[in-house]
Amino acid sequence: MKDDELGDGTRAVRAGLPEPVKYEPTLPGPVFAAHFHLPGEPTGPYTYGRDENPTWTHLERAIGELEAPGEEGVETLVFASGMAAISAVLLSQLKAGDAVVLPADGYQALPLLHEQLRAYGVEVRTAPTGGDAQLSVLDGARLLWIESPSNPGLDVCDIRRLVREAHAAGALVAVDNTLATPLGQRPLELGADFSVASDTKGMTGHGDILLGHVSCRDPRLAADVRRWRKIVGAIPGPMEAWLAHRSLATLQLRIDRQSSTALALARTLAERADVTGLRYPGLPDDPSHAVAARQMRRFGPVVSFELADRERAERFLEGLRLVDDATSFGGVRSTAERRGRWGGDAVAEGFIRFSVGAEDPEDLVADVLRALDEAGSHG
């Protein structure tokens, strides 16, 4: 059976493993080394710990196999965090005088990059994700940055269309695929030049690792990103890389459970009069469903909605027993937060971002309904 014919679960548990060696572990342990034996000319793959590490190599191969199954030539680079991966693409590809198009409703830390890019002489343009609005400000841009589904509003754009238009205009395209993961959506297959993610979230899935990655086909673009990683030194530790690789084995199990429970929760919330602004791309009547269904294979763990005000939202969060009030998403333990507490997101005071975990769906839905009822009874 060819690699591209394997099921997602089979691929996830086998991805990046070396050829079996008698008496050796299936997944070699982490390699802790700042330097390696290096007699003569430095022609081998491992010379210094800021450049390469065997543990990274296994993980990078694994992620590459998930990003583009059965495809040769895709390069993946791992980073110390998602923001390190995002910054590596933007800052390795843009120079003074260039223009970049970013989502106006993207990840809350993106505005920090806006400031830095402008300080370097880069023109920053923004437009919302929904309705493919970024096309309206694309003319003359060097790079288009897509985040679909967007975080935290869960809007979706037509990635194939945006890629086609951007490439016709001479722009590169990067897709932040953090929320979907490669099991939910494959940006490279949709034509993007870069697939980028914070693997802190769903890819590793346990809320205990900071990690990011960049995957791309073009060796010149990969070399640019690799050079940036070397210069900045935004590298993951060997233990984090090893734990991430171990965690990939359960990716399909986790994402399937989270996506099915997220849909069940969204359907339940849709029946509540005290819940407004409900968004989940997997809901058939969600504004983004038609586009999402054409490009996504799974709809992910995140559901967003609004309660009447800040006080109602905080009572709801305090009342949850099976859900942690925490930031981030994609973990095996459900989390939720009032997103407006951070500032930077254009959301209402009662906006909730809810990340569904691996709990029994019946237990989780019951916990949410009870907490909603108790939050309302104090009003």
XYZ file of C-alpha atoms in Angstrom:
379
model
C 0.000 0.000 0.000
C 1.317 3.446 -0.950
C 1.821 6.086 1.729
C -0.860 8.340 0.231
C -3.366 5.465 0.409
C -3.022 4.923 4.158
C -5.749 6.037 6.537
C -5.153 9.041 8.746
C -4.851 6.961 11.894
C -2.348 4.561 10.374
C -0.297 7.445 9.019
C -0.350 9.287 12.356
C 1.000 6.333 14.338
C 3.706 5.511 11.758
C 4.765 8.996 10.651
C 8.451 9.823 10.892
C 9.573 6.514 12.369
C 13.020 5.284 11.285
C 13.573 1.864 9.735
C 13.397 -0.849 12.411
C 16.712 -1.879 13.970
C 16.963 -4.983 16.124
C 17.003 -4.140 19.844
C 16.428 -0.439 19.163
C 13.235 1.411 20.229
C 10.550 2.073 17.633
C 10.797 5.806 18.334
C 14.369 6.684 19.362
C 14.692 8.727 22.514
C 15.559 12.423 22.493
C 19.110 13.359 21.537
C 20.537 15.913 23.944
C 23.584 17.417 22.270
C 24.919 20.889 21.633
C 27.674 19.545 19.407
C 28.530 16.312 17.605
C 31.765 14.487 16.725
C 33.008 16.325 13.655
C 36.414 15.248 12.345
C 37.537 16.795 9.076
C 35.195 18.853 6.904
C 31.651 19.475 8.255
C 29.810 17.543 5.535
C 27.418 15.450 7.635
C 23.856 16.262 8.670
C 24.575 17.027 12.339
C 27.215 19.543 13.333
C 25.834 21.921 15.944
C 22.680 21.888 18.030
C 21.262 25.178 16.765
C 21.274 23.897 13.187
C 19.994 20.331 13.326
C 19.140 17.558 15.754
C 18.191 13.919 15.014
C 15.088 14.216 17.200
C 13.912 17.206 15.156
C 14.559 15.224 11.979
C 12.165 12.439 12.975
C 9.486 14.942 13.993
C 9.908 17.052 10.858
C 9.549 13.979 8.661
C 6.443 12.965 10.594
C 4.758 16.348 10.210
C 5.726 16.447 6.524
C 4.047 13.072 5.979
C 0.852 14.445 7.522
C 0.985 17.725 5.608
C 1.521 16.088 2.192
C 1.030 12.294 2.300
C 3.083 10.379 -0.224
C 4.668 13.504 -1.652
C 8.405 13.852 -2.030
C 10.206 17.138 -1.596
C 8.088 18.763 1.112
C 10.351 20.277 3.758
C 9.237 20.878 7.333
C 11.015 22.939 9.974
C 10.080 22.868 13.650
C 10.301 25.891 15.937
C 10.171 26.712 19.623
C 6.600 28.053 19.352
C 3.866 28.881 16.898
C 4.792 32.554 16.928
C 8.392 31.622 16.135
C 7.148 29.727 13.065
C 4.852 32.583 11.994
C 7.601 35.166 12.453
C 10.083 33.033 10.523
C 7.902 33.035 7.410
C 6.979 36.715 7.540
C 10.401 38.049 8.441
C 12.322 35.792 6.057
C 10.135 36.713 3.068
C 9.469 40.431 3.555
C 11.786 43.403 3.236
C 11.431 47.183 3.299
C 9.098 48.346 0.555
C 7.110 45.090 0.383
C 3.411 44.845 1.204
C 1.808 42.017 3.169
C -1.893 41.186 3.560
C -2.871 39.823 6.964
C -6.270 38.881 8.409
C -7.968 41.608 10.426
C -9.597 38.928 12.594
C -6.617 36.613 13.082
C -4.672 35.446 16.099
C -4.477 38.006 18.870
C -0.657 38.275 18.767
C -0.538 39.206 15.063
C -0.826 42.961 15.790
C 2.530 42.729 17.561
C 3.989 41.582 14.263
C 2.204 44.420 12.465
C 4.185 46.883 14.566
C 7.481 45.128 13.911
C 6.882 44.798 10.174
C 6.007 48.481 9.872
C 9.151 49.363 11.802
C 11.105 47.446 9.147
C 9.433 49.422 6.355
C 6.875 46.795 5.308
C 3.377 47.963 4.362
C 0.790 46.008 6.375
C -2.720 45.674 4.976
C -5.582 43.894 6.731
C -9.025 42.635 5.784
C -11.437 40.142 7.377
C -11.285 36.424 6.632
C -14.959 36.028 5.753
C -16.187 36.683 2.231
C -12.641 36.362 0.847
C -12.260 40.050 1.736
C -8.467 39.879 1.686
C -8.627 39.836 -2.112
C -9.720 43.489 -2.021
C -6.307 44.606 -0.708
C -4.095 42.102 -2.516
C -2.856 44.245 -5.414
C 0.943 44.543 -5.397
C 1.447 42.518 -2.214
C 4.447 40.244 -1.760
C 2.719 37.846 0.645
C -0.846 36.916 1.575
C -1.336 35.464 5.056
C -4.506 33.395 5.535
C -5.955 32.109 8.788
C -8.880 29.798 8.093
C -10.799 29.032 10.232
C -9.965 32.304 11.928
C -9.243 32.453 15.634
C -11.406 33.132 17.576
C -14.324 34.053 15.284
C -14.227 30.880 13.139
C -14.758 32.572 9.792
C -13.594 30.679 6.722
C -12.315 31.822 3.330
C -12.000 29.953 0.045
C -8.310 29.052 0.210
C -8.138 27.718 -3.354
C -9.595 30.950 -4.709
C -7.307 33.176 -2.667
C -4.253 31.143 -3.646
C -5.189 31.293 -7.322
C -5.712 35.063 -7.247
C -2.599 35.693 -5.154
C -0.331 33.635 -7.388
C -1.757 35.355 -10.468
C -0.819 38.664 -8.834
C 2.702 37.453 -8.027
C 2.190 36.984 -4.283
C 3.216 34.097 -2.062
C 0.582 32.504 0.191
C 0.962 31.234 3.737
C -1.875 29.536 5.627
C -2.033 29.389 9.409
C -3.516 25.912 9.809
C -3.340 25.761 13.597
C -7.020 25.223 14.260
C -7.594 22.586 11.584
C -4.302 20.610 11.765
C -3.272 18.596 8.677
C -5.979 16.053 9.460
C -8.611 18.745 9.080
C -7.127 20.662 6.161
C -4.012 20.476 3.981
C -2.996 23.947 2.789
C -0.246 22.659 0.496
C -2.795 20.552 -1.378
C -4.952 23.674 -1.682
C -2.021 25.421 -3.387
C -0.443 27.413 -0.554
C 3.306 28.007 -0.511
C 3.568 27.639 3.270
C 1.551 25.669 5.799
C 2.224 27.059 9.268
C 0.925 26.057 12.679
C 1.270 26.431 16.387
C 1.723 22.797 17.356
C 1.181 23.844 20.943
C -2.503 23.356 20.121
C -4.109 20.364 18.425
C -1.033 18.747 16.920
C 0.483 17.859 20.294
C -2.837 18.104 22.089
C -1.924 17.875 25.763
C -1.289 21.484 26.757
C 2.259 20.795 27.903
C 4.481 21.668 24.914
C 5.233 24.922 23.094
C 6.048 24.158 19.458
C 5.461 25.351 15.900
C 6.253 24.279 12.364
C 6.508 25.484 8.777
C 6.046 23.159 5.785
C 6.662 24.083 2.146
C 7.510 22.519 -1.199
C 9.887 25.098 -2.659
C 13.455 24.360 -1.486
C 14.420 28.028 -1.882
C 11.629 29.161 0.416
C 12.511 26.419 2.890
C 16.144 27.566 2.840
C 15.025 31.120 3.664
C 13.028 29.894 6.654
C 15.840 27.578 7.760
C 18.330 30.434 7.632
C 16.016 32.606 9.742
C 15.714 29.839 12.334
C 19.488 29.564 12.497
C 19.987 33.312 12.867
C 17.328 33.798 15.534
C 17.865 30.471 17.271
C 14.132 29.844 17.776
C 14.634 26.099 18.112
C 12.728 23.510 20.144
C 14.392 21.474 22.852
C 14.963 17.776 22.096
C 12.566 16.690 24.844
C 9.783 18.864 23.482
C 10.378 17.536 19.970
C 10.308 13.935 21.189
C 7.136 14.476 23.211
C 5.523 16.117 20.186
C 6.352 13.141 17.977
C 4.974 10.738 20.559
C 1.786 12.816 20.759
C 1.204 12.698 16.990
C 0.339 9.018 17.280
C -3.029 9.878 18.838
C -3.791 12.838 16.561
C -6.506 11.117 14.540
C -8.136 9.671 17.664
C -8.111 13.064 19.363
C -9.299 15.135 16.418
C -12.123 12.752 15.533
C -13.405 12.704 19.109
C -13.060 16.463 19.513
C -14.729 17.264 16.196
C -17.715 14.984 16.771
C -18.226 16.291 20.302
C -17.817 19.889 19.136
C -20.602 19.347 16.612
C -22.825 17.821 19.296
C -22.131 20.770 21.601
C -22.810 23.288 18.829
C -26.133 21.627 18.014
C -27.103 21.777 21.675
C -26.095 25.444 22.010
C -28.099 26.303 18.886
C -31.252 25.442 20.824
C -30.500 27.851 23.680
C -32.186 31.243 23.729
C -29.431 32.610 25.986
C -26.718 31.794 23.422
C -26.163 34.088 20.445
C -23.548 34.441 17.718
C -22.908 30.704 17.643
C -20.173 29.677 15.178
C -18.918 26.235 14.239
C -17.990 25.468 10.618
C -19.348 21.930 10.955
C -22.896 23.130 11.568
C -24.855 22.874 8.286
C -26.402 26.316 8.839
C -23.147 28.049 9.835
C -22.325 30.920 7.436
C -18.986 29.271 6.618
C -20.159 25.685 6.269
C -20.437 25.501 2.480
C -16.904 26.799 1.910
C -15.461 24.834 4.827
C -16.996 21.577 3.585
C -15.210 21.973 0.238
C -11.735 22.301 1.762
C -11.846 20.779 5.248
C -11.876 17.096 6.134
C -12.614 17.677 9.817
C -13.966 20.848 11.395
C -11.906 20.943 14.562
C -12.503 21.305 18.299
C -13.387 24.989 18.711
C -16.894 26.410 19.126
C -17.500 30.117 19.709
C -20.602 31.873 21.030
C -21.770 34.862 23.010
C -23.583 35.233 26.308
C -25.475 38.355 27.302
C -22.614 40.213 28.967
C -19.312 39.884 30.776
C -20.904 38.943 34.094
C -23.018 36.171 32.580
C -19.976 34.794 30.751
C -17.841 34.763 33.881
C -20.568 33.042 35.904
C -20.807 30.418 33.176
C -17.063 29.784 33.204
C -16.956 29.612 36.998
C -19.799 27.076 36.976
C -18.122 24.577 34.657
C -16.777 21.507 36.433
C -15.269 19.537 33.543
C -13.807 22.511 31.670
C -10.753 24.551 32.624
C -10.854 28.343 32.343
C -7.666 28.605 30.321
C -6.372 30.032 27.075
C -5.194 27.983 24.084
C -7.177 25.192 22.423
C -6.942 21.724 20.907
C -6.108 19.803 24.088
C -7.522 16.556 25.447
C -9.018 18.470 28.387
C -11.729 20.933 27.432
C -10.971 24.604 28.006
C -12.996 27.784 27.638
C -12.397 31.449 28.175
C -13.967 34.867 27.883
C -11.806 35.965 25.034
C -12.276 39.688 25.619
C -10.193 39.550 28.798
C -7.031 39.772 26.699
C -7.939 42.705 24.500
C -6.859 42.725 20.877
C -9.776 40.655 19.546
C -12.828 42.427 18.130
C -15.287 40.425 20.213
C -18.119 41.216 22.583
C -17.564 41.174 26.345
C -19.605 37.976 26.632
C -17.787 36.140 23.811
C -16.725 32.587 24.723
C -14.126 30.520 22.875
C -14.745 26.894 23.820
C -12.223 24.174 22.986
C -13.709 20.693 23.162
C -11.529 17.955 24.620
C -11.742 14.171 24.750
C -14.294 13.836 27.546
C -17.427 11.746 27.048
C -19.719 13.957 24.969
C -22.723 13.347 27.177
C -20.805 14.450 30.272
C -19.425 17.560 28.616
C -22.747 18.693 27.156
C -24.487 18.131 30.486
C -21.826 20.205 32.266
C -22.244 23.068 29.805
C -26.043 23.027 30.080
C -25.934 23.043 33.869
C -23.439 25.907 33.935
C -25.571 27.917 31.480
C -28.676 27.366 33.608
C -26.880 28.386 36.795
C -25.351 31.458 35.131
C -28.804 32.548 33.974
C -30.497 31.962 37.327
C -28.369 34.729 38.892
C -29.524 37.310 36.344
